[in-house]
CSV table of C-alpha atoms and ligand atoms in Angstrom, one decimal:
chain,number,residue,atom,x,y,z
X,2,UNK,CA,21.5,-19.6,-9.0
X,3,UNK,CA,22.9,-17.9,-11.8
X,4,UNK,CA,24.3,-21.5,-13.4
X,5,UNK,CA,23.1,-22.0,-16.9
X,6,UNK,CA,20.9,-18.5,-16.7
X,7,UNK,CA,21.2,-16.7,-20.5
X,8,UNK,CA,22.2,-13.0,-19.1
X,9,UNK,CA,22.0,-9.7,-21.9
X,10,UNK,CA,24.7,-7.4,-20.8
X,11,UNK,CA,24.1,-4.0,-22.0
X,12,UNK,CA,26.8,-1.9,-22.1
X,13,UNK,CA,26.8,2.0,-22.9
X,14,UNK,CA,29.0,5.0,-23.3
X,15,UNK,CA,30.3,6.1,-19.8
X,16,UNK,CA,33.7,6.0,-17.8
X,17,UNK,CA,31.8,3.2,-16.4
X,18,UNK,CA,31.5,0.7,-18.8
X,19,UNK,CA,35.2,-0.8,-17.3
X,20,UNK,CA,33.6,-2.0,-14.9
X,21,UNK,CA,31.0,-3.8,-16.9
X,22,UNK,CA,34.3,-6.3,-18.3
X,23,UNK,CA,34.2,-7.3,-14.0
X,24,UNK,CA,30.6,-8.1,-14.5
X,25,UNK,CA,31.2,-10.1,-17.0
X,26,UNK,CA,33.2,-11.8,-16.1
X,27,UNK,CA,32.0,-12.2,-12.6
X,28,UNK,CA,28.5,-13.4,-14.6
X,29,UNK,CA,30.4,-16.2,-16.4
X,30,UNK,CA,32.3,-17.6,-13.5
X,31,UNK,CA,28.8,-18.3,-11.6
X,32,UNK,CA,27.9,-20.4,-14.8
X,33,UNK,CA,25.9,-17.6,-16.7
X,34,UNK,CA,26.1,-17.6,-20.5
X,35,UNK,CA,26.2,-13.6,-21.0
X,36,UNK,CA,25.5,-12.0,-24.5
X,37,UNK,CA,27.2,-8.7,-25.0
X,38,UNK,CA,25.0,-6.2,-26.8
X,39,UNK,CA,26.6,-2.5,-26.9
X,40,UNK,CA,25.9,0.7,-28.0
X,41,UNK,CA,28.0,2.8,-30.5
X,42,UNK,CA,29.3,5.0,-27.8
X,43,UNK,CA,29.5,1.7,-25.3
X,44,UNK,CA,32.6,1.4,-27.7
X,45,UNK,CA,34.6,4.0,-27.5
X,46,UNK,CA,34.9,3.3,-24.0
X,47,UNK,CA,35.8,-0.4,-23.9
X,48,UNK,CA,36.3,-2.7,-27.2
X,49,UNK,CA,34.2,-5.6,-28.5
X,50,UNK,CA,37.3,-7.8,-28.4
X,51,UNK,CA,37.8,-8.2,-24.8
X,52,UNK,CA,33.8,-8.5,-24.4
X,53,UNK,CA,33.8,-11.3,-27.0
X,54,UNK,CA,36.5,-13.0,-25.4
X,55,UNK,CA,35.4,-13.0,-21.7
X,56,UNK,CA,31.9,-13.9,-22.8
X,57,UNK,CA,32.4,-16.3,-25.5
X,58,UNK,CA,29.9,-14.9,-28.0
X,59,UNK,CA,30.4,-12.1,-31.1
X,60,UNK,CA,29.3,-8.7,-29.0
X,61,UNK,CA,26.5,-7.5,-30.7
X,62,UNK,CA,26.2,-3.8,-31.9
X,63,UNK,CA,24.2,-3.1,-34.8
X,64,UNK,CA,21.5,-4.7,-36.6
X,65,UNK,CA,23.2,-6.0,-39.6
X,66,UNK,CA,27.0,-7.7,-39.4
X,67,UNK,CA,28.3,-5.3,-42.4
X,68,UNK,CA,30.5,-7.9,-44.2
X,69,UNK,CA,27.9,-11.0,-44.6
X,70,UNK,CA,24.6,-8.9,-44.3
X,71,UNK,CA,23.4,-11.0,-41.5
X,72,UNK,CA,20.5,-9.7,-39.6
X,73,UNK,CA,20.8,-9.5,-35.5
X,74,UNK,CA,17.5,-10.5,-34.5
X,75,UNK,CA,16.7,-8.5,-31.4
X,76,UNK,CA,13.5,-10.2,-31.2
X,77,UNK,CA,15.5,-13.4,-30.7
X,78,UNK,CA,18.2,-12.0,-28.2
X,79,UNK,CA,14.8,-11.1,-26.2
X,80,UNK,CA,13.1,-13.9,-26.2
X,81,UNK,CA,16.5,-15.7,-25.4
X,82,UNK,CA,17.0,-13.8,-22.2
X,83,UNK,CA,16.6,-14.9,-18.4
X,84,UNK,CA,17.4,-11.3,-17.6
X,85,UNK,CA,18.9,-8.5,-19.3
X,86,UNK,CA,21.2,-6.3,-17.4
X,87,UNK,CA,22.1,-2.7,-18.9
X,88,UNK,CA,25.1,-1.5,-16.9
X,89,UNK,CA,25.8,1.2,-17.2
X,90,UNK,CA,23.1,2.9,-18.1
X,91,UNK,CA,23.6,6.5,-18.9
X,92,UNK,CA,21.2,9.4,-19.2
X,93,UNK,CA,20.7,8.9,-22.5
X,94,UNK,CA,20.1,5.2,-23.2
X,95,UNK,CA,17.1,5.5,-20.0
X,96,UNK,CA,15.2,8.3,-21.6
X,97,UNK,CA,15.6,6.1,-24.7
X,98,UNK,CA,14.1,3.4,-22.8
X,99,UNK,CA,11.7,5.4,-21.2
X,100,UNK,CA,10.6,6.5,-24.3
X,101,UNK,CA,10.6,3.6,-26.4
X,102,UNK,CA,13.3,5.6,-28.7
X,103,UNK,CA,14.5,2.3,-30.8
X,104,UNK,CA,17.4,3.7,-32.7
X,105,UNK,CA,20.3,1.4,-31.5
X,106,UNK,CA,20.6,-2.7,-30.8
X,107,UNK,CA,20.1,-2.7,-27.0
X,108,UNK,CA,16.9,-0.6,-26.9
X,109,UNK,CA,15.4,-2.6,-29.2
X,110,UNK,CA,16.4,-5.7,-27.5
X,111,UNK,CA,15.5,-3.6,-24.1
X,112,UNK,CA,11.7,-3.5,-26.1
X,113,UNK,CA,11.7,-7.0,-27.3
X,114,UNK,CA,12.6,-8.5,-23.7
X,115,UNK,CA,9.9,-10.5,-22.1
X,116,UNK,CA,12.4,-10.9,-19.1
X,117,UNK,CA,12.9,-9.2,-16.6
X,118,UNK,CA,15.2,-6.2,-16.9
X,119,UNK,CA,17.9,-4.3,-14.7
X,120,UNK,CA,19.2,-1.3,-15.0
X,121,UNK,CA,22.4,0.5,-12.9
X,122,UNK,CA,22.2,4.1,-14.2
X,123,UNK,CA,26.2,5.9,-13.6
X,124,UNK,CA,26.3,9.2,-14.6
X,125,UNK,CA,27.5,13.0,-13.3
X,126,UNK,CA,25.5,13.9,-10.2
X,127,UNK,CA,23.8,17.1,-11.5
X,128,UNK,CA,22.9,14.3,-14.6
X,129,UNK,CA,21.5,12.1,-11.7
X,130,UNK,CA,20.0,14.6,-10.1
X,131,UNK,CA,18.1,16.4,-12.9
X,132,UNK,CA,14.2,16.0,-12.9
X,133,UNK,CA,14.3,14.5,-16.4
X,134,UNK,CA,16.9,11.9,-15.5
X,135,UNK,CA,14.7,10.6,-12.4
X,136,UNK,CA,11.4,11.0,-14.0
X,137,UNK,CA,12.7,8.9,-16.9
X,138,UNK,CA,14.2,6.4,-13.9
X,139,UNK,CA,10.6,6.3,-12.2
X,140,UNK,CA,9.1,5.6,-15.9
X,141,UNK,CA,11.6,3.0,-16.0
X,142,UNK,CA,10.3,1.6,-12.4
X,143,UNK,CA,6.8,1.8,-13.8
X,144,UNK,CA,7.2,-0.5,-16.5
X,145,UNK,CA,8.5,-3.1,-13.8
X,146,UNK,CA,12.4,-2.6,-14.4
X,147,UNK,CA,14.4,-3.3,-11.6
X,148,UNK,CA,16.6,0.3,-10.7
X,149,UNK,CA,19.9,-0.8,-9.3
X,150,UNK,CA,20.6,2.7,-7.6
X,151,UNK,CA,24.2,4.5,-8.1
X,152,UNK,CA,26.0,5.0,-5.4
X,153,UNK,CA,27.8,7.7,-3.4
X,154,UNK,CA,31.5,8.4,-4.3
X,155,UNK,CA,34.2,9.9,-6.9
X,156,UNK,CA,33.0,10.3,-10.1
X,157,UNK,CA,34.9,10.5,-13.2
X,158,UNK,CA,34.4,14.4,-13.1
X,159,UNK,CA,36.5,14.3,-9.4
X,160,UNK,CA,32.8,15.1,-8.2
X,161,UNK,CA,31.6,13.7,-5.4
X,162,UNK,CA,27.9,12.7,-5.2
X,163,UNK,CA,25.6,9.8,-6.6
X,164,UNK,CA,26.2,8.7,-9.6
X,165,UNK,CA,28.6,5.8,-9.7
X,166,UNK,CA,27.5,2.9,-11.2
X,167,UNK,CA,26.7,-0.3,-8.3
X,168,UNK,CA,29.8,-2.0,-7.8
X,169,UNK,CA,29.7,-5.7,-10.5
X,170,UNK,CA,30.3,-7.5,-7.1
X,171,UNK,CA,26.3,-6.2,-6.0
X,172,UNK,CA,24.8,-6.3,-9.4
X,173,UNK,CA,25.8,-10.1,-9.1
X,174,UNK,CA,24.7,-10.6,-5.8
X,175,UNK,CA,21.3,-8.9,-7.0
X,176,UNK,CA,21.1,-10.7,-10.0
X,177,UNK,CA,21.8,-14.0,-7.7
X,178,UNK,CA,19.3,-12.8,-5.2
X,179,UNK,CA,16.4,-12.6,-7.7
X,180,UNK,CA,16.9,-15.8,-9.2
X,181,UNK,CA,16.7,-17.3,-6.0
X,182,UNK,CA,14.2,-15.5,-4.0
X,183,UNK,CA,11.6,-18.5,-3.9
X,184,UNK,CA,8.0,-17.5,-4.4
X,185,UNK,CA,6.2,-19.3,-1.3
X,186,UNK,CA,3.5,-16.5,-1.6
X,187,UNK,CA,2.5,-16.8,-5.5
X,188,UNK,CA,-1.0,-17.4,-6.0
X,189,UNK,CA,-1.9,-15.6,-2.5
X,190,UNK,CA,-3.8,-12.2,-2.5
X,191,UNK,CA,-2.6,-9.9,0.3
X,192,UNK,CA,-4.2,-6.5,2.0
X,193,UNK,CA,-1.9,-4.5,3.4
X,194,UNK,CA,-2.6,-1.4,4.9
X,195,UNK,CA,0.0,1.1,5.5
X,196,UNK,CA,0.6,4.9,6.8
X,197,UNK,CA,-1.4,7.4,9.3
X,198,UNK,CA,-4.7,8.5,8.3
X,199,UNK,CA,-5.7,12.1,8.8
X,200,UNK,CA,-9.1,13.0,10.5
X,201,UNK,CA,-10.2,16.3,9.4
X,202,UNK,CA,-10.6,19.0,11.7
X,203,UNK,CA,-11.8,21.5,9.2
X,204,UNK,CA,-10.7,21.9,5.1
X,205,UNK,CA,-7.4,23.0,6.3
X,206,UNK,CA,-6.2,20.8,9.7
X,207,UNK,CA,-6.7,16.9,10.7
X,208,UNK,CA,-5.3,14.9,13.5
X,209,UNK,CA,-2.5,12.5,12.2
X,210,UNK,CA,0.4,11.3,13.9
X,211,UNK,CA,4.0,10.7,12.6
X,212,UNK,CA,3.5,7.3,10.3
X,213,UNK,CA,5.9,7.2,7.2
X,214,UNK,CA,4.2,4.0,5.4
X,215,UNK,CA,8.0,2.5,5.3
X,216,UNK,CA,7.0,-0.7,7.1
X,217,UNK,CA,3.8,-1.0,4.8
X,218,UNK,CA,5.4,-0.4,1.9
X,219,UNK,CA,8.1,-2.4,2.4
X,220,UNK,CA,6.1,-5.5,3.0
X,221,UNK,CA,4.3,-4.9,0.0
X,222,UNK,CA,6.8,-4.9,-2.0
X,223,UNK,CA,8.5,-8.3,-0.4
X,224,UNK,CA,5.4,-9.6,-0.8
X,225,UNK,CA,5.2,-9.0,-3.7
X,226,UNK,CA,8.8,-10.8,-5.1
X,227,UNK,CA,7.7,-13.7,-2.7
X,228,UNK,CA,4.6,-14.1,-5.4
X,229,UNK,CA,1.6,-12.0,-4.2
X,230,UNK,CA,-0.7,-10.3,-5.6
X,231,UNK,CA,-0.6,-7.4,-3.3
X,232,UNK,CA,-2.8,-4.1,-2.6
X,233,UNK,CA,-1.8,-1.3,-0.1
X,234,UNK,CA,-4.9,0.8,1.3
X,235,UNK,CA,-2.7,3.7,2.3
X,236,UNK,CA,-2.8,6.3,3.8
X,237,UNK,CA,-1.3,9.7,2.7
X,238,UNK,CA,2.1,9.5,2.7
X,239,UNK,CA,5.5,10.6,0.0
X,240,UNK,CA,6.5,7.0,-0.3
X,241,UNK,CA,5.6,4.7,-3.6
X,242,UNK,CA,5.9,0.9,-4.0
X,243,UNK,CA,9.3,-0.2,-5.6
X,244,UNK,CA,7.5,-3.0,-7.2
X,245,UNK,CA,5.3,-2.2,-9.8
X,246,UNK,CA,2.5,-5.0,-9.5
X,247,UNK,CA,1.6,-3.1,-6.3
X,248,UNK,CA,-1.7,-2.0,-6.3
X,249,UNK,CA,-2.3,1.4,-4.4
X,250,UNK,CA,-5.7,2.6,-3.2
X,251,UNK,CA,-5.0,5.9,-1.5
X,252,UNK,CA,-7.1,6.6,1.1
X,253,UNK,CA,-7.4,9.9,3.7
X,254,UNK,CA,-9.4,8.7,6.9
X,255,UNK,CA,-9.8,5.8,9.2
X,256,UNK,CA,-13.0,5.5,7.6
X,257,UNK,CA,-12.1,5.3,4.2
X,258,UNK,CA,-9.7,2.6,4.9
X,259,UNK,CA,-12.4,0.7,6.7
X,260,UNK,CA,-14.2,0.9,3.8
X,261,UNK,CA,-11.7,-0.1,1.5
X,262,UNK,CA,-10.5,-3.4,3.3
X,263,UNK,CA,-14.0,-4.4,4.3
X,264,UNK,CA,-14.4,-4.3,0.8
X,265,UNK,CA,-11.4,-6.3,0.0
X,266,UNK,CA,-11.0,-8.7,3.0
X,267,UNK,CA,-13.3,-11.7,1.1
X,268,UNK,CA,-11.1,-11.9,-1.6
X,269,UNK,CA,-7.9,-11.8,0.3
X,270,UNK,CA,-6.0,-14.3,1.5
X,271,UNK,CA,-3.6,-12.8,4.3
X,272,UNK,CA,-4.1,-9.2,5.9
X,273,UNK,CA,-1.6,-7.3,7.2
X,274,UNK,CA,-2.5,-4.0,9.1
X,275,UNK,CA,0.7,-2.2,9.3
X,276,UNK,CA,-1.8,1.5,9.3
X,277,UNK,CA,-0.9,3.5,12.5
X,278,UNK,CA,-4.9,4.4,12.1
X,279,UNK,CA,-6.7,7.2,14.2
X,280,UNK,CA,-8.5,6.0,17.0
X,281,UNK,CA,-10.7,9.1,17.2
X,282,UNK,CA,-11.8,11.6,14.3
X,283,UNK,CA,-13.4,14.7,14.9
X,284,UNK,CA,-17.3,14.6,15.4
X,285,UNK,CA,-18.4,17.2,13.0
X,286,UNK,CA,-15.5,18.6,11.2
X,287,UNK,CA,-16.2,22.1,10.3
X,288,UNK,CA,-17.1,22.8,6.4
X,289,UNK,CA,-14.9,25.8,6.7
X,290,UNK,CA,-11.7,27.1,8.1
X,291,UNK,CA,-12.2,27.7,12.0
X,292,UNK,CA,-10.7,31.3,12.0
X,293,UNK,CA,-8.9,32.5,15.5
X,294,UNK,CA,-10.4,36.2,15.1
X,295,UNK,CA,-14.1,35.1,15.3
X,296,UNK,CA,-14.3,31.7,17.8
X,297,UNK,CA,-13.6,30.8,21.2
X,298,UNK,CA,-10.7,28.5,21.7
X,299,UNK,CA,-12.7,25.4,19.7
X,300,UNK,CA,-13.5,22.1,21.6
X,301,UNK,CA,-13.7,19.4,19.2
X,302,UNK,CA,-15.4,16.8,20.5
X,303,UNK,CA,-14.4,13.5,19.1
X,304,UNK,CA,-15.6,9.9,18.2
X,305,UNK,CA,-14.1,6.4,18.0
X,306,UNK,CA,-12.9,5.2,14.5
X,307,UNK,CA,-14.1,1.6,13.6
X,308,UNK,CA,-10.9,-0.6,14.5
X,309,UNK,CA,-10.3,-2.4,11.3
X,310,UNK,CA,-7.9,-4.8,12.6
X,311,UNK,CA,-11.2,-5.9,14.8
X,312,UNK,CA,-13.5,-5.6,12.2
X,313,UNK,CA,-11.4,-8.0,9.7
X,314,UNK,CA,-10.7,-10.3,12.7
X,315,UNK,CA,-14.0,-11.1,13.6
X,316,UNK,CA,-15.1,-11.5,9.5
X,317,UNK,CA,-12.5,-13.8,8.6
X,318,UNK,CA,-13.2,-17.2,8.1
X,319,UNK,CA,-11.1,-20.3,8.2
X,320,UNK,CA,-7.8,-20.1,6.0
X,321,UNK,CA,-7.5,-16.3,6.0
X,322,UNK,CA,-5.3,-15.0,8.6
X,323,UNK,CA,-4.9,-11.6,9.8
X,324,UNK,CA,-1.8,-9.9,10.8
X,325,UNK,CA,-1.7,-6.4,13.2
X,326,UNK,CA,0.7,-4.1,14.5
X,327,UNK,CA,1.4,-3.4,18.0
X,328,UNK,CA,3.6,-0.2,18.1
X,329,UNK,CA,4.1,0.5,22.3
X,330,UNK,CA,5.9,2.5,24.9
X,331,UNK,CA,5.5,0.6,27.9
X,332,UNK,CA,4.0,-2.9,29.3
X,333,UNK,CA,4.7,-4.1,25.3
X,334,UNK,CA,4.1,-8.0,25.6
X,335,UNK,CA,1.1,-7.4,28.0
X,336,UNK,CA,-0.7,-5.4,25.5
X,337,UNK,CA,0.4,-6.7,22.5
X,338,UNK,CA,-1.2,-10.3,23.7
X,339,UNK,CA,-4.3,-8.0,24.9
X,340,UNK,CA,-4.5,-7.1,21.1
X,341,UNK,CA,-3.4,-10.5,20.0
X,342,UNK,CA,-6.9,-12.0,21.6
X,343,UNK,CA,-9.3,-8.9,21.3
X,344,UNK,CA,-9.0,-8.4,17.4
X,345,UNK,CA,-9.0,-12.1,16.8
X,346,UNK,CA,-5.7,-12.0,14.8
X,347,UNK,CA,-3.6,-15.0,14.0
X,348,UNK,CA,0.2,-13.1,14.4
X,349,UNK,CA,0.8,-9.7,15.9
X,350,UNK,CA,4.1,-7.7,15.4
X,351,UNK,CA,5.3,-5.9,18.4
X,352,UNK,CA,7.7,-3.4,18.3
X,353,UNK,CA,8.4,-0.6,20.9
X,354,UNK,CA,9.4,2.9,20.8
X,355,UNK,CA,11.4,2.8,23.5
X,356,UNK,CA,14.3,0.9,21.1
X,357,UNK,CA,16.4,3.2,19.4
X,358,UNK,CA,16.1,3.3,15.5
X,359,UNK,CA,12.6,1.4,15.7
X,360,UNK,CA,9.5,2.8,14.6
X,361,UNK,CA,8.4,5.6,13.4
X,362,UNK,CA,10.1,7.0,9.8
X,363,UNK,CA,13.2,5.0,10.6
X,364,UNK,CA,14.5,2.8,8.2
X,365,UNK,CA,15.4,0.0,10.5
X,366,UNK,CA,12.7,-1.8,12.8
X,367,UNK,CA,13.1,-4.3,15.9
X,368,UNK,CA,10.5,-6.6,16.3
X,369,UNK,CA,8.9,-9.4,18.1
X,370,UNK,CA,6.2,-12.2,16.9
X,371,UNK,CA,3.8,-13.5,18.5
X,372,UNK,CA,1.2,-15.9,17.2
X,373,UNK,CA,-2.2,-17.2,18.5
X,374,UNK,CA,-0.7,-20.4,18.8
X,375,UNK,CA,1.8,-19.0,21.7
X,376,UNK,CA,4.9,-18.8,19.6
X,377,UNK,CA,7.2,-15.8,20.5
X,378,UNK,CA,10.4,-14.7,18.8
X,379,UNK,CA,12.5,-12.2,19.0
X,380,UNK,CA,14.6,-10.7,15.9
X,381,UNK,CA,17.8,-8.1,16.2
X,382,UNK,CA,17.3,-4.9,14.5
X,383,UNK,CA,17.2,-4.8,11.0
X,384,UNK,CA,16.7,-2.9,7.7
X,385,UNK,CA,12.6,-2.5,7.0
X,386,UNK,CA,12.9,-4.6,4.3
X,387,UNK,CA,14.9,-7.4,5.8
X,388,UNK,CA,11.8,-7.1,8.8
X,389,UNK,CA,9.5,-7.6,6.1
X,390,UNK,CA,11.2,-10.6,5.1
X,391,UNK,CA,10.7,-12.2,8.7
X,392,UNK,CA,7.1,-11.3,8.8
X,393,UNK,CA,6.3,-13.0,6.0
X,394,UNK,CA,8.3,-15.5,6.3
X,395,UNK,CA,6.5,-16.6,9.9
X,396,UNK,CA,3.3,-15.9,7.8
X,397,UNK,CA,4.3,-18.8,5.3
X,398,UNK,CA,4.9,-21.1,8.7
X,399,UNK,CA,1.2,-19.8,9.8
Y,5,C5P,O1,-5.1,-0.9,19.2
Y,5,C5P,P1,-3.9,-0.4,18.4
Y,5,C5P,O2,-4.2,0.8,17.6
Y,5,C5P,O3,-2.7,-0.3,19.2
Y,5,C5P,O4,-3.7,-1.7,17.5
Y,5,C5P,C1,-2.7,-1.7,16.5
Y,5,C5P,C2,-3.1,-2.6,15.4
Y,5,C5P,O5,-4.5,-2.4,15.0
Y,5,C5P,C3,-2.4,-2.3,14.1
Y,5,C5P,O6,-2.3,-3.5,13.4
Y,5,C5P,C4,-3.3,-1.3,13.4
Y,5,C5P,O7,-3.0,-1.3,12.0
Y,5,C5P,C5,-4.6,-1.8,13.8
Y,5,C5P,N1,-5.7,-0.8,13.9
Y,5,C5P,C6,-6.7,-0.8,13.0
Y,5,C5P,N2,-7.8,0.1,13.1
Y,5,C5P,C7,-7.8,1.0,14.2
Y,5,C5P,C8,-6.7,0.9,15.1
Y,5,C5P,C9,-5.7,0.0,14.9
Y,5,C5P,O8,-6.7,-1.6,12.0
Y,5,C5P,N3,-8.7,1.8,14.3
């Protein structure tokens, strides 16, 4: 996917930037035509020559060529760009970026580029590690950049920690998988919800129950790449979107999000309710903290939560579909068909705790899908992500 794609590699001053000459090359042997721009520092580490020869093209560095006076237009290099790729990226060049600090050639090429942009930040670990550094990295994921994470290993220090820069081998391989990711969602509007909500007790307790939002999150996101426009009711959880056209509405209670998504369900397309939702809230949560010294043991008497799965199943007209969660610990198919047919939904997702490493705050999930129409598959565990991939993926069949 990467034949004939015009690649910006920008290079920086760390240990690092030996590894950028494998990118590069690795860039031009799929086909890529790969301009060089580097930074001052990016030169002391590894010289223009062997860049210019691997890629082809004079490596650019600084705005004027000193000998003829001709200008490096970094609007050009911008606009010429399929992606631009800075790697390494060291402390230094990101809070540049982040802070639209235009003083060298590849940050103002980095503000000129309408494409999209990566970034594989290498640097010491306490560097990593600083709050600066990562709030610099989230700015970075705010504007939409892609962050290729370092990894875990020896750094140049003899350290060990994260900080290396992603080996070229990935950065290709993610470069390869963006360009090829087709968009069979684009134009589609998705709801998704996503965490646990809390039902208050009093200002200072709620019921809840262990929901992490991964599985939510993650399909918003791959949502997302495949083309949607995509907005996650959630509720409260320490996770954020990686992709920043995500749209967030945080929410605290069953209620809310019922609110929320009856409000949204018209104008969406697909809904997916990934939200381990409370079935029961409190009745009348106290205004003020229930205090041991002065009460009996309480009795909170408690009432059913709308079921918004049910609610969007029974509203949905012809060409929406509506996706739900089964998340079980015993007779799994039987009730996951039970809630297949009672909420009207077109696919549910069943996955049980009873298989190690699925559900709840893990990273990896192991699920079946069943659809109205009586298909029923079965798919190995897997990373959340690559589950979110399947899901949508049999939502595109639907
Ligand atoms: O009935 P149960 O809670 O097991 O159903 C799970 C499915 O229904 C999930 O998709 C969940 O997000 C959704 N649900 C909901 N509102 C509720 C309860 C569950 O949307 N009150």
């Amino acid at each position: 996917m990467l034949k004939g794609k015009h690649i910006v590699l920008g290079i920086t001053g760390g240990i690092a930037a030996y590894k950028s000459v494998t990118l590069l090359r690795l860039l031009v042997k799929k086909g890529a035509e790969v301009q060089v721009v580097i930074t001052p520092a990016g030169k002391e580490f590894i010289t223009p020559v062997t860049l210019s020869a691997l890629s082809g093209k004079p490596v650019i560095c600084d705005f004027f060529t000193a000998n003829t006076g001709q200008w490096n237009s970094h609007v050009d290099i911008g606009l010429w760009a399929d992606a631009m790729v800075i790697a390494p990226a060291t402390a230094c060049t990101i809070a540049k970026m982040a802070n639209g600090v235009a003083d060298n050639m590849l940050v103002t090429t980095y503000l000129s580029a309408k494409a999209p942009v990566f970034v594989a930040p290498a640097m010491d670990l306490d560097m990593m590690a600083h709050p600066s550094t990562r709030r610099n990295i989230d700015t970075l994921r705010s504007y939409g950049n892609h962050i290729i994470e370092p990894v875990e290993g020896e750094l140049a220090s003899h350290l060990v920690g994260k900080g290396r820069m992603e080996e070229p081998e990935r950065i290709v391989e993610i470069l390869d998988n963006f360009f090829s990711t087709p968009q069979p969602l684009k134009g589609k509007k998705i709801l998704v919800t996503a965490g646990p909500t809390y039902e208050r007790i009093d200002p200072v307790r709620f019921i809840g129950n262990f929901s992490t939002g991964k599985m939510g999150y993650a399909i918003a996101d791959e949502a997302a790449r495949m083309g949607a426009e995509v907005t996650v009711v959630s509720g409260p959880v320490s996770i954020k979107p990686d992709e920043a056209s995500v749209k967030v509405i945080r929410v605290e209670s069953a209620r809310q999000m019922c609110d929320q998504c009856t409000a949204l369900f018209p104008d969406s397309d697909i809904a997916i309710m990934c939200a381990a939702v409370a079935d029961y809230a409190p009745a009348e949560p106290h205004t003020s903290k229930i205090k041991r010294e002065k009460s009996e043991v309480p009795v909170i008497t408690l009432v059913k939560n709308p079921d918004i799965a049910a609610t969007l199943g029974q509203a949905k007209h012809s060409g929406q579909i509506v996706v739900g969660f089964a998340l079980e610990t015993d007779n799994e198919r039987e009730n996951a068909l039970d809630k297949l047919a009672r909420k009207n939904l077109d696919m549910i997702v069943l996955n049980s705790l009873r298989d190690h490493n699925a559900g709840f705050g893990t990273d990896t999930n192991k699920i079946t899908i069943i659809t109205a129409d009586g298909s029923d598959t079965d798919f190995p565990l897997k990373s959340k992500p690559e589950v979110a991939k399947d899901i949508l993926n049999a939502i595109t069949a639907l």
